[in-house]
């Protein structure tokens, strides 16, 4: 005869097994692991095989329509140049690390941080050489539309850092 204790024990063991199985099968993407980012960019042919990748960093996540979009900064050097010349790009990826948009920039600019759907920059940038010039990129439409605006460097929003 099955007692309540045996049924409770069976249900407890079953629940424990199912919960450990479900959590072990899900492997979240660790964006502090540059190899994961590199592998994804390489698979999508985003990196140029004729240039040398010298820098790859996950800057922050944009929050667009309640979804996270990782922002990655890459710098590739052009071999053979007498002075180091590079191609700098800000990449906006989706949650599966698929490219949503790419912004080229020169060495006088670099991405700082995200706040909501805004990426704040050190320096001023134009998109495809078209005005306006600014230091804030505002993303919409799943990261595919970009609006460039300018704010005073002293009025950049405050950041909170993880403790």
Short mmCIF file of C-alpha atoms in Angstrom, two decimals:
data_model
loop_
_atom_site.label_atom_id
_atom_site.label_comp_id
_atom_site.label_asym_id
_atom_site.label_seq_id
_atom_site.Cartn_x
_atom_site.Cartn_y
_atom_site.Cartn_z
CA UNK A 1 0.00 0.00 0.00
CA UNK A 2 1.34 3.38 -1.07
CA UNK A 3 1.45 5.97 1.66
CA UNK A 4 1.40 9.75 1.43
CA UNK A 5 5.09 9.88 2.43
CA UNK A 6 6.12 7.62 -0.47
CA UNK A 7 4.05 9.69 -2.95
CA UNK A 8 5.57 12.93 -1.60
CA UNK A 9 9.08 11.44 -1.85
CA UNK A 10 8.41 10.27 -5.44
CA UNK A 11 7.08 13.69 -6.46
CA UNK A 12 10.02 15.44 -4.81
CA UNK A 13 12.59 13.26 -6.59
CA UNK A 14 10.80 13.66 -9.93
CA UNK A 15 10.64 17.44 -9.54
CA UNK A 16 14.32 17.60 -8.61
CA UNK A 17 15.32 15.48 -11.62
CA UNK A 18 13.23 17.52 -14.05
CA UNK A 19 14.45 20.86 -12.74
CA UNK A 20 18.10 19.83 -12.91
CA UNK A 21 17.59 18.47 -16.43
CA UNK A 22 15.90 21.64 -17.66
CA UNK A 23 18.53 23.97 -16.20
CA UNK A 24 21.44 21.91 -17.45
CA UNK A 25 20.15 21.87 -21.03
CA UNK A 26 19.92 25.68 -21.22
CA UNK A 27 23.30 27.33 -21.71
CA UNK A 28 23.04 31.12 -21.57
CA UNK A 29 25.36 33.07 -23.82
CA UNK A 30 28.21 34.57 -21.83
CA UNK A 31 29.06 37.81 -23.57
CA UNK A 32 32.16 38.27 -21.44
CA UNK A 33 33.54 35.31 -23.39
CA UNK A 34 34.99 36.95 -26.49
CA UNK A 35 35.36 33.58 -28.19
CA UNK A 36 31.56 33.21 -28.36
CA UNK A 37 31.21 36.63 -29.95
CA UNK A 38 34.13 35.97 -32.32
CA UNK A 39 32.70 32.60 -33.43
CA UNK A 40 29.31 34.20 -34.16
CA UNK A 41 30.85 37.06 -36.17
CA UNK A 42 33.11 34.65 -38.05
CA UNK A 43 30.18 32.38 -38.91
CA UNK A 44 28.26 35.36 -40.35
CA UNK A 45 31.30 36.53 -42.39
CA UNK A 46 31.30 39.89 -40.63
CA UNK A 47 35.04 39.87 -39.98
CA UNK A 48 37.27 40.62 -42.96
CA UNK A 49 39.74 37.82 -43.68
CA UNK A 50 42.19 40.34 -45.22
CA UNK A 51 42.43 42.37 -42.01
CA UNK A 52 43.74 41.49 -38.56
CA UNK A 53 41.27 41.58 -35.68
CA UNK A 54 43.00 43.41 -32.81
CA UNK A 55 40.07 44.28 -30.51
CA UNK A 56 36.66 42.80 -29.75
CA UNK A 57 34.53 43.87 -26.78
CA UNK A 58 30.94 43.58 -25.61
CA UNK A 59 30.20 47.19 -24.61
CA UNK A 60 26.65 46.96 -23.25
CA UNK A 61 23.09 45.91 -24.10
CA UNK A 62 20.58 48.21 -25.71
CA UNK A 63 16.97 47.80 -24.55
CA UNK A 64 14.76 48.09 -27.64
CA UNK A 65 11.05 47.19 -27.39
CA UNK A 66 11.69 45.23 -24.15
CA UNK A 67 14.42 43.09 -25.77
CA UNK A 68 18.17 43.15 -25.23
CA UNK A 69 20.50 43.87 -28.14
CA UNK A 70 24.20 43.41 -27.39
CA UNK A 71 26.56 46.12 -28.66
CA UNK A 72 29.99 44.88 -29.74
CA UNK A 73 32.99 47.01 -30.64
CA UNK A 74 35.58 45.61 -33.07
CA UNK A 75 38.80 47.03 -34.48
CA UNK A 76 40.56 45.40 -37.42
CA UNK A 77 43.97 46.54 -38.66
CA UNK A 78 44.90 46.68 -42.31
CA UNK A 79 48.18 44.80 -42.78
CA UNK A 80 51.03 46.43 -44.67
CA UNK A 81 50.28 50.04 -43.78
CA UNK A 82 53.31 52.04 -42.60
CA UNK A 83 51.25 53.49 -39.78
CA UNK A 84 48.56 51.40 -38.11
CA UNK A 85 45.33 51.91 -40.00
CA UNK A 86 42.20 50.25 -38.89
CA UNK A 87 38.57 49.70 -39.50
CA UNK A 88 36.48 50.38 -36.40
CA UNK A 89 32.91 49.14 -36.17
CA UNK A 90 30.09 49.17 -33.67
CA UNK A 91 27.89 46.11 -34.17
CA UNK A 92 24.37 45.72 -32.82
CA UNK A 93 23.37 42.07 -32.46
CA UNK A 94 20.15 40.33 -31.52
CA UNK A 95 19.80 37.82 -28.67
CA UNK A 96 21.12 35.05 -30.94
CA UNK A 97 24.16 37.24 -31.83
CA UNK A 98 22.93 37.84 -35.38
CA UNK A 99 23.91 41.19 -36.87
CA UNK A 100 21.17 43.83 -36.86
CA UNK A 101 23.22 46.92 -37.75
CA UNK A 102 26.80 48.07 -38.22
CA UNK A 103 28.26 51.56 -37.73
CA UNK A 104 31.75 52.44 -38.99
CA UNK A 105 33.67 55.06 -37.06
CA UNK A 106 37.16 56.59 -37.00
CA UNK A 107 39.75 56.42 -34.24
CA UNK A 108 38.65 59.71 -32.65
CA UNK A 109 35.42 58.07 -31.48
CA UNK A 110 34.62 55.09 -29.28
CA UNK A 111 31.47 53.68 -27.67
CA UNK A 112 31.02 54.34 -23.95
CA UNK A 113 27.79 52.82 -22.59
CA UNK A 114 24.09 52.16 -23.20
CA UNK A 115 21.03 53.52 -21.51
CA UNK A 116 17.75 52.09 -22.76
CA UNK A 117 17.91 52.29 -26.58
CA UNK A 118 20.70 54.91 -26.61
CA UNK A 119 24.40 54.28 -27.17
CA UNK A 120 26.58 57.11 -25.87
CA UNK A 121 29.89 57.81 -27.57
CA UNK A 122 33.11 59.62 -26.77
CA UNK A 123 33.50 61.91 -29.77
CA UNK A 124 31.22 62.71 -32.67
CA UNK A 125 30.08 60.44 -35.46
CA UNK A 126 28.11 60.56 -38.69
CA UNK A 127 26.39 57.58 -40.24
CA UNK A 128 27.64 56.90 -43.78
CA UNK A 129 29.16 60.39 -43.86
CA UNK A 130 25.73 62.03 -43.70
CA UNK A 131 24.76 64.77 -41.28
CA UNK A 132 23.79 65.19 -38.51
CA UNK A 133 26.89 64.59 -36.45
CA UNK A 134 26.47 63.52 -32.84
CA UNK A 135 27.56 61.55 -29.82
CA UNK A 136 24.33 59.65 -29.12
CA UNK A 137 22.96 56.86 -31.30
CA UNK A 138 19.29 56.03 -30.70
CA UNK A 139 18.19 52.64 -32.04
CA UNK A 140 14.70 51.48 -32.96
CA UNK A 141 12.99 48.85 -35.14
CA UNK A 142 14.93 45.91 -33.65
CA UNK A 143 18.21 47.80 -33.89
CA UNK A 144 18.01 48.48 -37.62
CA UNK A 145 17.11 52.21 -37.52
CA UNK A 146 19.59 54.71 -36.09
CA UNK A 147 19.05 58.34 -35.15
CA UNK A 148 22.15 60.48 -34.47
CA UNK A 149 21.85 63.31 -31.94
CA UNK A 150 24.22 65.45 -29.94
CA UNK A 151 24.32 66.24 -26.23
CA UNK A 152 26.91 68.12 -24.18
CA UNK A 153 29.51 65.76 -22.76
CA UNK A 154 28.84 67.18 -19.29
CA UNK A 155 25.18 66.14 -19.51
CA UNK A 156 25.79 62.45 -20.22
CA UNK A 157 23.48 60.38 -17.99
CA UNK A 158 24.90 58.94 -14.81
CA UNK A 159 25.74 55.25 -14.85
CA UNK A 160 25.28 52.69 -12.14
CA UNK A 161 27.94 50.05 -11.88
CA UNK A 162 27.49 46.53 -10.57
CA UNK A 163 28.62 46.18 -6.97
#
